[in-house]
Amino acid sequence: MSTHIIIVGGGPGGYVAAIRAAQLGGKVTLVERENIGGTCLNHGCIPTKALCKSAESVIETKKMHECGIMVQFSGVDMEKVHAWKDQAVEKITGGVRQLLKGYGVNVIYGTARLSKNKGVEVMEPDGRSGFIEGDAVVLATGSKQAVLDIPGIDCPGVVTSRGLLATKELPKRLFIYGGGYIAMEFASIYNALGSEVSVMVRSKVLRKMDGDMGKRIRVALKKRGVEFYEGTVLEKISATDQGLALKASGKKGDVTLEADMVLVATGNTPCTDDLGLEEVDVRVNKDGIEVDGHYRTAVPWIYAVGDVKGPPYLAHVASEEGKAVVEHILGHPTDGVDYTAIPAAAFTIPEAASVGLTEEELKESGETYTVGKFPYAANGKAVAMGEEEGFVKVLLRGDGTLAGVHILGAQASTLIHEAALAIHAKLPVSAVLSAVHAHPTLAEAFHEAAFAAKGVAIHQMPPRNG
């Protein structure tokens, strides 16, 4: 008799775990309370990337005359922009539903609650309930927008990213509170689409990335007209006849602004509500559900993967953990997840991507390192593409291995994977230097940055002596 695994949550952690378990011969039941694909596919990663395409197209259209293509930009049709976004979501989620069906995964729509009887109670949308018994339960319920205690946070026009994605109209004045990936992506998108965008952040933008990344993306977006208020705290939101009034305070004094819509994007919190964790004695800490190295909770037959166990809140991390946990449950060898080589990307315009340690982390550790930087403006392909904004930064340990790589510029989210593979494989930088890179390509910028870390970049002026 095959092992029965119950998976709660159909996002990137849950559906990937379900497919992998089915591949390994497990009997799988997947319980999802809303839509297969979770937040990422339905209300996050995929719809925002579709909007990125529309936003990038606006920017590209406006500068096409520079390369001899004479077109007239006549505006943005938000109804068609959202139709483009929605069809992308349906294609991807529809594909995942077909995969689950093809692998024989039993999908049940409803709300699951853990039971001491080694399984879950499921309440279906029509009010019917039932008990599902299993050998193991994997919790993959993800995370949700953190709720802030700010007066006026419940005013009409104050939305989370999910609410903004559902808003068909283009706000004339969009105020964004937060400076992380989500905040900066929406700032890029809506600025390009035509909104007047203001960003307020309590510390600094993209603070979890290398410091050079946040500084440069701030400069890039400021050039496009985005207004920034760093080191500033939002204190009150009020509804007025003209829209929304915002009061804040910061290191430069009090700030008063007006907006038509406010996006609150100040972080996520794990979705642990209504799972019955207390009744079955699953422990939760400040980050999320506590797990061991095999994602097992304090209850031996209950596991947790992805955002519900805490940061990093990344879909691809949840997917890798989903594969690793079912491989362990079903007794198959697993390599686990290499948390030292997790690539991350912010789909800003231009893109920002990182893997490994930041320079700030290396400084704090006291470890010896060298820095190599190479600008997109010196890369032949970037110049030919008209994408000269950006750089590649390589952080090299004293032992000759890569500590971290950070890329700002066109296709950064794709380029970062060569660096991720090198860090994962613990390759010496000599392996990167000796690998031939095709010309002309953006990938040569990473190659040159690695050479720059050794002080011998070809397409860069020699370092000054003394």
Tab-separated table of C-alpha atoms in Angstrom:
chain	number	residue	atom	x	y	z
A	1	MET	CA	0.000	0.000	0.000
A	2	SER	CA	1.478	3.336	-1.045
A	3	THR	CA	2.139	6.150	1.389
A	4	HIS	CA	-0.690	8.706	1.445
A	5	ILE	CA	0.565	12.303	1.606
A	6	ILE	CA	-1.929	15.125	2.217
A	7	ILE	CA	-0.700	18.502	1.029
A	8	VAL	CA	-2.429	21.646	2.277
A	9	GLY	CA	-1.978	24.535	-0.153
A	10	GLY	CA	-1.721	24.505	-3.937
A	11	GLY	CA	0.922	27.174	-4.485
A	12	PRO	CA	4.507	26.659	-5.735
A	13	GLY	CA	5.418	24.647	-2.643
A	14	GLY	CA	2.287	22.507	-2.550
A	15	TYR	CA	1.655	21.673	-6.188
A	16	VAL	CA	5.327	20.906	-6.853
A	17	ALA	CA	5.392	18.632	-3.790
A	18	ALA	CA	2.244	16.906	-5.067
A	19	ILE	CA	3.688	16.227	-8.521
A	20	ARG	CA	7.024	15.026	-7.154
A	21	ALA	CA	5.302	12.706	-4.666
A	22	ALA	CA	3.173	11.257	-7.467
A	23	GLN	CA	6.295	10.708	-9.586
A	24	LEU	CA	7.756	8.681	-6.711
A	25	GLY	CA	4.673	6.490	-6.400
A	26	GLY	CA	2.958	8.182	-3.476
A	27	LYS	CA	-0.788	8.552	-3.109
A	28	VAL	CA	-1.438	12.301	-3.031
A	29	THR	CA	-4.352	14.474	-1.925
A	30	LEU	CA	-3.966	18.212	-2.432
A	31	VAL	CA	-6.312	20.566	-0.540
A	32	GLU	CA	-6.568	24.146	-1.827
A	33	ARG	CA	-9.031	26.680	-0.423
A	34	GLU	CA	-8.940	29.087	-3.365
A	35	ASN	CA	-7.103	28.628	-6.683
A	36	ILE	CA	-4.384	26.210	-7.759
A	37	GLY	CA	-1.151	28.151	-8.110
A	38	GLY	CA	-1.510	30.080	-4.874
A	39	THR	CA	-0.610	33.725	-4.484
A	40	CYS	CA	2.403	33.475	-6.800
A	41	LEU	CA	0.619	32.317	-9.924
A	42	ASN	CA	-2.704	34.067	-9.310
A	43	HIS	CA	-1.917	37.300	-7.465
A	44	GLY	CA	1.849	37.757	-7.460
A	45	CYS	CA	4.718	36.480	-9.613
A	46	ILE	CA	2.892	35.778	-12.871
A	47	PRO	CA	0.440	38.702	-13.091
A	48	THR	CA	3.104	41.220	-12.098
A	49	LYS	CA	5.506	39.867	-14.714
A	50	ALA	CA	2.763	40.236	-17.320
A	51	LEU	CA	2.348	43.865	-16.232
A	52	CYS	CA	6.137	44.252	-16.460
A	53	LYS	CA	5.900	43.309	-20.135
A	54	SER	CA	3.313	46.035	-20.741
A	55	ALA	CA	5.387	48.582	-18.809
A	56	GLU	CA	8.611	47.681	-20.624
A	57	SER	CA	6.758	47.939	-23.938
A	58	VAL	CA	5.776	51.533	-23.122
A	59	ILE	CA	9.400	52.449	-22.380
A	60	GLU	CA	10.636	50.648	-25.481
A	61	THR	CA	8.032	52.281	-27.725
A	62	LYS	CA	8.962	55.754	-26.505
A	63	LYS	CA	12.615	55.273	-27.436
A	64	MET	CA	12.258	53.255	-30.659
A	65	HIS	CA	12.944	56.347	-32.741
A	66	GLU	CA	16.517	56.239	-31.395
A	67	CYS	CA	17.185	53.094	-33.426
A	68	GLY	CA	15.345	54.322	-36.508
A	69	ILE	CA	11.845	52.921	-35.945
A	70	MET	CA	9.322	55.719	-36.248
A	71	VAL	CA	6.220	54.901	-34.228
A	72	GLN	CA	3.822	57.107	-32.320
A	73	PHE	CA	2.997	56.291	-28.698
A	74	SER	CA	-0.700	57.038	-28.234
A	75	GLY	CA	-1.303	55.864	-24.673
A	76	VAL	CA	-2.146	52.846	-22.539
A	77	ASP	CA	-5.370	50.837	-22.730
A	78	MET	CA	-5.650	49.468	-19.180
A	79	GLU	CA	-8.485	47.139	-20.101
A	80	LYS	CA	-6.206	45.387	-22.595
A	81	VAL	CA	-3.275	45.517	-20.166
A	82	HIS	CA	-5.338	43.598	-17.615
A	83	ALA	CA	-6.636	41.214	-20.277
A	84	TRP	CA	-3.003	40.427	-21.151
A	85	LYS	CA	-2.271	39.827	-17.465
A	86	ASP	CA	-5.336	37.637	-16.950
A	87	GLN	CA	-4.666	35.412	-19.955
A	88	ALA	CA	-1.117	34.811	-18.733
A	89	VAL	CA	-2.441	33.754	-15.324
A	90	GLU	CA	-5.039	31.426	-16.844
A	91	LYS	CA	-2.510	29.765	-19.170
A	92	ILE	CA	-0.115	29.014	-16.336
A	93	THR	CA	-2.657	27.961	-13.709
A	94	GLY	CA	-4.573	25.929	-16.292
A	95	GLY	CA	-1.364	24.133	-17.173
A	96	VAL	CA	-0.697	23.297	-13.521
A	97	ARG	CA	-4.235	21.950	-13.089
A	98	GLN	CA	-3.682	19.673	-16.075
A	99	LEU	CA	-0.356	18.460	-14.675
A	100	LEU	CA	-1.962	17.551	-11.349
A	101	LYS	CA	-4.710	15.682	-13.194
A	102	GLY	CA	-2.176	13.921	-15.389
A	103	TYR	CA	-0.236	12.690	-12.356
A	104	GLY	CA	-3.386	11.448	-10.660
A	105	VAL	CA	-3.309	13.903	-7.776
A	106	ASN	CA	-6.648	14.065	-5.954
A	107	VAL	CA	-7.427	17.804	-5.725
A	108	ILE	CA	-10.030	18.917	-3.186
A	109	TYR	CA	-11.131	22.538	-2.916
A	110	GLY	CA	-11.816	23.572	0.662
A	111	THR	CA	-10.324	24.707	3.955
A	112	ALA	CA	-8.206	22.141	5.784
A	113	ARG	CA	-7.748	21.893	9.540
A	114	LEU	CA	-5.337	19.503	11.230
A	115	SER	CA	-6.736	16.648	13.263
A	116	LYS	CA	-5.110	14.586	16.029
A	117	ASN	CA	-6.412	11.547	14.175
A	118	LYS	CA	-3.487	11.856	11.735
A	119	GLY	CA	-5.148	13.726	8.909
A	120	VAL	CA	-7.200	16.821	8.147
A	121	GLU	CA	-10.815	17.926	8.388
A	122	VAL	CA	-11.847	19.664	5.159
A	123	MET	CA	-14.701	22.154	4.872
A	124	GLU	CA	-15.738	22.479	1.227
A	125	PRO	CA	-17.227	25.675	-0.274
A	126	ASP	CA	-20.739	24.192	-0.319
A	127	GLY	CA	-20.599	23.575	3.435
A	128	ARG	CA	-19.893	19.858	3.291
A	129	SER	CA	-17.134	18.597	5.557
A	130	GLY	CA	-15.174	15.394	5.802
A	131	PHE	CA	-12.086	13.796	7.307
A	132	ILE	CA	-9.099	12.712	5.203
A	133	GLU	CA	-6.662	10.304	6.824
A	134	GLY	CA	-3.049	10.224	5.678
A	135	ASP	CA	0.404	8.995	6.584
A	136	ALA	CA	1.868	12.511	6.414
A	137	VAL	CA	0.579	16.062	6.073
A	138	VAL	CA	2.636	18.782	4.372
A	139	LEU	CA	1.596	22.348	5.164
A	140	ALA	CA	2.323	24.695	2.232
A	141	THR	CA	-0.136	27.512	2.913
A	142	GLY	CA	2.214	30.355	2.021
A	143	SER	CA	2.127	33.887	3.376
A	144	LYS	CA	-0.090	36.953	3.250
A	145	GLN	CA	0.314	40.718	3.358
A	146	ALA	CA	1.237	41.949	6.841
A	147	VAL	CA	-1.430	44.254	8.307
A	148	LEU	CA	-0.142	47.553	9.671
A	149	ASP	CA	-1.651	49.408	12.599
A	150	ILE	CA	-1.928	52.820	10.949
A	151	PRO	CA	-4.952	55.115	11.366
A	152	GLY	CA	-6.881	55.137	8.079
A	153	ILE	CA	-5.364	51.900	6.756
A	154	ASP	CA	-8.910	50.719	6.001
A	155	CYS	CA	-9.840	53.765	3.891
A	156	PRO	CA	-11.208	53.045	0.399
A	157	GLY	CA	-8.324	53.220	-2.066
A	158	VAL	CA	-5.768	51.726	0.350
A	159	VAL	CA	-4.825	48.349	-1.118
A	160	THR	CA	-2.349	45.486	-0.958
A	161	SER	CA	-0.618	44.211	-4.091
A	162	ARG	CA	-3.534	41.853	-4.669
A	163	GLY	CA	-5.984	44.746	-4.553
A	164	LEU	CA	-3.893	46.821	-6.947
A	165	LEU	CA	-3.706	43.941	-9.425
A	166	ALA	CA	-7.505	43.741	-9.352
A	167	THR	CA	-7.932	47.485	-9.996
A	168	LYS	CA	-8.612	48.059	-13.688
A	169	GLU	CA	-8.182	51.842	-13.648
A	170	LEU	CA	-4.770	53.502	-13.787
A	171	PRO	CA	-4.395	55.701	-10.691
A	172	LYS	CA	-3.229	59.216	-11.502
A	173	ARG	CA	-1.289	59.462	-8.228
A	174	LEU	CA	-0.036	56.202	-6.709
A	175	PHE	CA	1.621	56.259	-3.296
A	176	ILE	CA	3.610	53.147	-2.318
A	177	TYR	CA	4.533	52.423	1.287
A	178	GLY	CA	7.411	49.963	1.370
A	179	GLY	CA	10.735	49.485	-0.373
A	180	GLY	CA	11.060	45.747	-0.965
A	181	TYR	CA	10.741	43.694	-4.138
A	182	ILE	CA	6.973	44.100	-4.470
A	183	ALA	CA	7.035	47.833	-3.801
A	184	MET	CA	9.818	48.538	-6.272
A	185	GLU	CA	8.309	46.364	-8.992
A	186	PHE	CA	4.994	48.197	-8.783
A	187	ALA	CA	6.812	51.545	-8.695
A	188	SER	CA	8.563	50.610	-11.953
A	189	ILE	CA	5.398	49.289	-13.594
A	190	TYR	CA	2.997	52.076	-12.740
A	191	ASN	CA	5.533	54.819	-13.413
A	192	ALA	CA	5.994	53.407	-16.934
A	193	LEU	CA	2.240	53.031	-17.461
A	194	GLY	CA	1.720	56.697	-16.614
A	195	SER	CA	0.973	57.103	-12.903
A	196	GLU	CA	2.652	59.723	-10.752
A	197	VAL	CA	4.448	57.436	-8.287
A	198	SER	CA	5.777	58.248	-4.812
A	199	VAL	CA	7.632	55.683	-2.684
A	200	MET	CA	8.011	55.937	1.081
A	201	VAL	CA	10.133	53.489	3.027
A	202	ARG	CA	11.077	53.282	6.704
A	203	SER	CA	14.748	52.515	5.952
A	204	LYS	CA	15.983	52.206	2.368
A	205	VAL	CA	14.854	50.547	-0.838
A	206	LEU	CA	15.815	46.924	-1.569
A	207	ARG	CA	17.555	46.805	1.820
A	208	LYS	CA	17.959	43.012	1.722
A	209	MET	CA	20.019	43.249	-1.457
A	210	ASP	CA	23.580	44.496	-1.776
A	211	GLY	CA	23.727	48.205	-0.972
A	212	ASP	CA	24.825	49.176	-4.476
A	213	MET	CA	21.630	47.662	-5.902
A	214	GLY	CA	19.239	49.792	-3.880
A	215	LYS	CA	21.215	52.950	-4.546
A	216	ARG	CA	21.301	52.425	-8.301
A	217	ILE	CA	17.667	51.364	-8.728
A	218	ARG	CA	16.652	54.426	-6.738
A	219	VAL	CA	18.674	56.632	-9.103
A	220	ALA	CA	17.239	54.888	-12.181
A	221	LEU	CA	13.619	55.282	-11.072
A	222	LYS	CA	14.155	58.826	-9.844
A	223	LYS	CA	15.332	59.741	-13.361
A	224	ARG	CA	12.003	58.442	-14.653
A	225	GLY	CA	10.062	60.621	-12.245
A	226	VAL	CA	9.489	58.407	-9.204
A	227	GLU	CA	9.662	60.422	-5.966
A	228	PHE	CA	11.364	58.802	-2.955
A	229	TYR	CA	11.025	59.375	0.797
A	230	GLU	CA	13.566	57.130	2.533
A	231	GLY	CA	13.847	56.911	6.316
A	232	THR	CA	10.239	58.071	6.632
A	233	VAL	CA	7.347	56.524	8.567
A	234	LEU	CA	3.714	56.777	7.471
A	235	GLU	CA	1.594	57.867	10.444
A	236	LYS	CA	-1.915	58.527	9.148
A	237	ILE	CA	-4.131	58.157	6.066
A	238	SER	CA	-7.272	60.241	5.654
A	239	ALA	CA	-9.981	60.263	2.995
A	240	THR	CA	-10.637	63.663	1.416
A	241	ASP	CA	-12.709	65.046	-1.441
A	242	GLN	CA	-9.549	64.974	-3.583
A	243	GLY	CA	-8.553	61.394	-2.700
A	244	LEU	CA	-6.288	60.363	0.159
A	245	ALA	CA	-4.190	62.577	2.428
A	246	LEU	CA	-1.020	61.114	3.931
A	247	LYS	CA	0.911	62.291	6.953
A	248	ALA	CA	4.382	61.004	7.730
A	249	SER	CA	7.533	61.903	9.624
A	250	GLY	CA	11.178	61.279	8.890
A	251	LYS	CA	14.722	62.435	9.413
A	252	LYS	CA	14.008	65.549	7.342
A	253	GLY	CA	10.828	66.456	9.235
A	254	ASP	CA	7.099	66.014	8.644
A	255	VAL	CA	5.797	65.054	5.219
A	256	THR	CA	2.295	65.663	3.831
A	257	LEU	CA	1.212	64.118	0.533
A	258	GLU	CA	-1.902	63.428	-1.500
A	259	ALA	CA	-2.712	60.354	-3.575
A	260	ASP	CA	-5.556	58.676	-5.418
A	261	MET	CA	-4.468	55.188	-4.356
A	262	VAL	CA	-2.149	53.828	-1.675
A	263	LEU	CA	-0.320	50.517	-2.046
A	264	VAL	CA	0.847	49.071	1.267
A	265	ALA	CA	3.727	46.683	0.538
A	266	THR	CA	5.626	46.389	3.807
A	267	GLY	CA	6.187	42.657	4.005
A	268	ASN	CA	4.463	39.325	4.477
A	269	THR	CA	3.507	37.080	7.351
A	270	PRO	CA	2.986	33.277	7.275
A	271	CYS	CA	-0.560	31.946	6.746
A	272	THR	CA	-0.952	29.916	9.942
A	273	ASP	CA	-4.506	30.936	10.863
A	274	ASP	CA	-7.265	28.312	11.143
A	275	LEU	CA	-4.937	25.351	10.568
A	276	GLY	CA	-5.533	23.950	14.070
A	277	LEU	CA	-1.830	24.097	14.921
A	278	GLU	CA	-2.445	24.569	18.649
A	279	GLU	CA	-4.745	21.548	18.901
A	280	VAL	CA	-2.084	19.201	17.509
A	281	ASP	CA	0.843	20.900	19.302
A	282	VAL	CA	2.684	22.199	16.230
A	283	ARG	CA	5.051	24.910	17.449
A	284	VAL	CA	5.153	28.378	15.872
A	285	ASN	CA	7.846	31.003	16.442
A	286	LYS	CA	8.160	34.643	15.339
A	287	ASP	CA	9.059	33.582	11.783
A	288	GLY	CA	6.488	30.844	11.239
A	289	ILE	CA	6.088	27.114	11.820
A	290	GLU	CA	9.131	25.526	13.446
A	291	VAL	CA	10.693	22.676	11.442
A	292	ASP	CA	13.832	20.570	11.511
A	293	GLY	CA	16.288	19.882	8.686
A	294	HIS	CA	13.736	17.645	6.945
A	295	TYR	CA	10.912	20.201	7.336
A	296	ARG	CA	9.303	18.069	10.068
A	297	THR	CA	7.392	19.930	12.793
A	298	ALA	CA	7.217	18.949	16.474
A	299	VAL	CA	4.549	16.448	15.395
A	300	PRO	CA	6.375	13.649	13.476
A	301	TRP	CA	3.745	13.219	10.743
A	302	ILE	CA	3.285	16.950	10.042
A	303	TYR	CA	5.704	18.898	7.829
A	304	ALA	CA	5.847	22.503	6.588
A	305	VAL	CA	7.530	24.084	3.550
A	306	GLY	CA	7.708	27.491	1.920
A	307	ASP	CA	6.552	30.810	3.319
A	308	VAL	CA	4.476	29.279	6.134
A	309	LYS	CA	7.707	28.337	7.924
A	310	GLY	CA	9.149	31.821	7.453
A	311	PRO	CA	11.522	33.672	5.108
A	312	PRO	CA	12.888	33.732	2.489
A	313	TYR	CA	9.509	34.353	0.867
A	314	LEU	CA	10.476	33.051	-2.563
A	315	ALA	CA	8.386	30.775	-4.768
A	316	HIS	CA	11.368	28.807	-6.041
A	317	VAL	CA	12.533	28.112	-2.487
A	318	ALA	CA	9.084	26.740	-1.638
A	319	SER	CA	9.199	24.510	-4.728
A	320	GLU	CA	12.616	23.093	-3.882
A	321	GLU	CA	11.544	22.463	-0.292
A	322	GLY	CA	8.372	20.797	-1.585
A	323	LYS	CA	10.425	18.347	-3.637
A	324	ALA	CA	12.864	17.685	-0.800
A	325	VAL	CA	10.164	17.030	1.814
A	326	VAL	CA	8.261	14.390	-0.182
A	327	GLU	CA	11.498	12.695	-1.217
A	328	HIS	CA	12.316	12.380	2.482
A	329	ILE	CA	8.814	11.187	3.432
A	330	LEU	CA	8.872	8.525	0.716
A	331	GLY	CA	12.351	7.341	1.663
A	332	HIS	CA	14.231	8.546	-1.396
A	333	PRO	CA	17.689	10.168	-1.301
A	334	THR	CA	17.470	13.944	-1.438
A	335	ASP	CA	20.118	16.605	-1.902
A	336	GLY	CA	17.980	19.070	0.041
A	337	VAL	CA	18.153	22.809	-0.624
A	338	ASP	CA	21.398	24.773	-0.855
A	339	TYR	CA	20.459	27.961	0.976
A	340	THR	CA	23.877	29.504	0.257
A	341	ALA	CA	23.088	29.743	-3.455
A	342	ILE	CA	19.487	30.975	-3.665
A	343	PRO	CA	19.095	33.427	-6.564
A	344	ALA	CA	16.616	36.254	-6.054
A	345	ALA	CA	15.326	38.812	-8.532
A	346	ALA	CA	13.365	42.028	-8.360
A	347	PHE	CA	11.609	42.608	-11.675
A	348	THR	CA	12.110	46.321	-11.561
A	349	ILE	CA	13.001	48.301	-14.665
A	350	PRO	CA	15.923	47.655	-14.932
A	351	GLU	CA	15.939	44.233	-13.263
A	352	ALA	CA	17.925	43.525	-10.103
A	353	ALA	CA	19.198	40.051	-9.220
A	354	SER	CA	21.464	38.615	-6.536
A	355	VAL	CA	22.918	35.361	-5.248
A	356	GLY	CA	25.138	34.685	-2.265
A	357	LEU	CA	26.375	37.229	0.263
A	358	THR	CA	26.157	41.012	0.045
A	359	GLU	CA	29.157	43.250	0.591
A	360	GLU	CA	27.558	44.423	3.833
A	361	GLU	CA	27.378	40.830	5.094
A	362	LEU	CA	31.010	40.204	4.171
A	363	LYS	CA	32.129	43.350	5.972
A	364	GLU	CA	30.193	42.327	9.074
A	365	SER	CA	31.747	38.859	9.038
A	366	GLY	CA	35.261	40.261	8.837
A	367	GLU	CA	36.063	37.939	5.944
A	368	THR	CA	38.698	39.016	3.416
A	369	TYR	CA	37.249	39.705	-0.025
A	370	THR	CA	37.785	41.646	-3.232
A	371	VAL	CA	35.239	43.411	-5.440
A	372	GLY	CA	34.978	43.367	-9.204
A	373	LYS	CA	32.521	45.595	-11.066
A	374	PHE	CA	31.764	45.890	-14.741
A	375	PRO	CA	29.274	48.356	-16.257
A	376	TYR	CA	26.685	47.453	-18.859
A	377	ALA	CA	27.822	50.583	-20.725
A	378	ALA	CA	31.091	48.788	-21.564
A	379	ASN	CA	29.379	45.635	-22.835
A	380	GLY	CA	28.952	45.414	-26.610
A	381	LYS	CA	25.569	43.659	-26.571
A	382	ALA	CA	24.132	46.099	-24.001
A	383	VAL	CA	25.224	49.063	-26.118
A	384	ALA	CA	23.758	47.499	-29.272
A	385	MET	CA	20.478	46.868	-27.409
A	386	GLY	CA	20.336	50.391	-26.008
A	387	GLU	CA	20.429	48.884	-22.496
A	388	GLU	CA	23.489	50.572	-21.044
A	389	GLU	CA	22.026	51.160	-17.588
A	390	GLY	CA	23.384	48.742	-15.018
A	391	PHE	CA	26.378	46.786	-13.755
A	392	VAL	CA	27.608	43.403	-12.565
A	393	LYS	CA	29.285	43.173	-9.161
A	394	VAL	CA	31.340	40.132	-8.136
A	395	LEU	CA	32.454	39.527	-4.541
A	396	LEU	CA	35.427	37.179	-4.371
A	397	ARG	CA	36.653	35.412	-1.234
A	398	GLY	CA	40.310	35.174	-0.354
A	399	ASP	CA	40.271	31.471	-1.222
A	400	GLY	CA	39.266	32.255	-4.803
A	401	THR	CA	35.587	31.231	-4.613
A	402	LEU	CA	32.620	33.457	-5.325
A	403	ALA	CA	30.956	34.847	-2.210
A	404	GLY	CA	28.209	36.790	-3.993
A	405	VAL	CA	27.164	38.224	-7.337
A	406	HIS	CA	24.798	41.150	-7.874
A	407	ILE	CA	23.447	42.328	-11.218
A	408	LEU	CA	21.409	45.391	-12.100
A	409	GLY	CA	20.356	45.724	-15.722
A	410	ALA	CA	18.576	44.114	-18.646
A	411	GLN	CA	17.962	40.358	-18.225
A	412	ALA	CA	19.579	40.322	-14.778
A	413	SER	CA	17.093	37.674	-13.619
A	414	THR	CA	18.403	35.316	-16.320
A	415	LEU	CA	22.088	36.200	-16.074
A	416	ILE	CA	22.246	35.528	-12.321
A	417	HIS	CA	21.961	31.771	-12.821
A	418	GLU	CA	25.508	31.302	-14.098
A	419	ALA	CA	26.670	32.811	-10.824
A	420	ALA	CA	24.183	30.720	-8.813
A	421	LEU	CA	25.525	27.533	-10.399
A	422	ALA	CA	29.135	28.574	-9.710
A	423	ILE	CA	28.372	29.314	-6.044
A	424	HIS	CA	26.311	26.127	-5.634
A	425	ALA	CA	29.117	24.034	-7.122
A	426	LYS	CA	31.718	25.946	-5.075
A	427	LEU	CA	33.693	26.549	-8.241
A	428	PRO	CA	36.894	28.567	-7.987
A	429	VAL	CA	36.763	31.845	-9.883
A	430	SER	CA	39.412	30.365	-12.216
A	431	ALA	CA	36.676	28.082	-13.612
A	432	VAL	CA	34.557	31.132	-14.476
A	433	LEU	CA	37.535	32.963	-15.979
A	434	SER	CA	38.576	30.041	-18.176
A	435	ALA	CA	35.033	29.356	-19.468
A	436	VAL	CA	34.634	30.923	-22.923
A	437	HIS	CA	31.688	33.322	-23.141
A	438	ALA	CA	30.081	34.024	-26.519
A	439	HIS	CA	30.393	37.478	-28.040
A	440	PRO	CA	28.446	39.671	-28.153
A	441	THR	CA	26.320	38.714	-25.124
A	442	LEU	CA	25.276	40.286	-21.851
A	443	ALA	CA	26.837	37.272	-20.115
A	444	GLU	CA	30.247	38.713	-20.975
A	445	ALA	CA	29.604	41.404	-18.352
A	446	PHE	CA	29.672	38.735	-15.624
A	447	HIS	CA	32.834	37.287	-17.139
A	448	GLU	CA	34.486	40.713	-17.144
A	449	ALA	CA	33.348	41.476	-13.570
A	450	ALA	CA	35.003	38.242	-12.422
A	451	PHE	CA	38.192	39.337	-14.199
A	452	ALA	CA	37.813	42.760	-12.556
A	453	ALA	CA	37.791	41.094	-9.128
A	454	LYS	CA	41.266	39.834	-10.047
A	455	GLY	CA	42.232	43.275	-11.375
A	456	VAL	CA	42.585	42.176	-15.006
A	457	ALA	CA	39.324	43.013	-16.810
A	458	ILE	CA	40.025	43.438	-20.529
A	459	HIS	CA	37.449	46.071	-21.444
A	460	GLN	CA	38.159	48.294	-18.463
A	461	MET	CA	40.864	50.862	-17.763
A	462	PRO	CA	43.698	49.498	-15.595
A	463	PRO	CA	43.429	50.230	-11.863
A	464	ARG	CA	45.340	53.264	-10.676
A	465	ASN	CA	48.491	52.567	-8.725
A	466	GLY	CA	48.512	53.947	-5.228
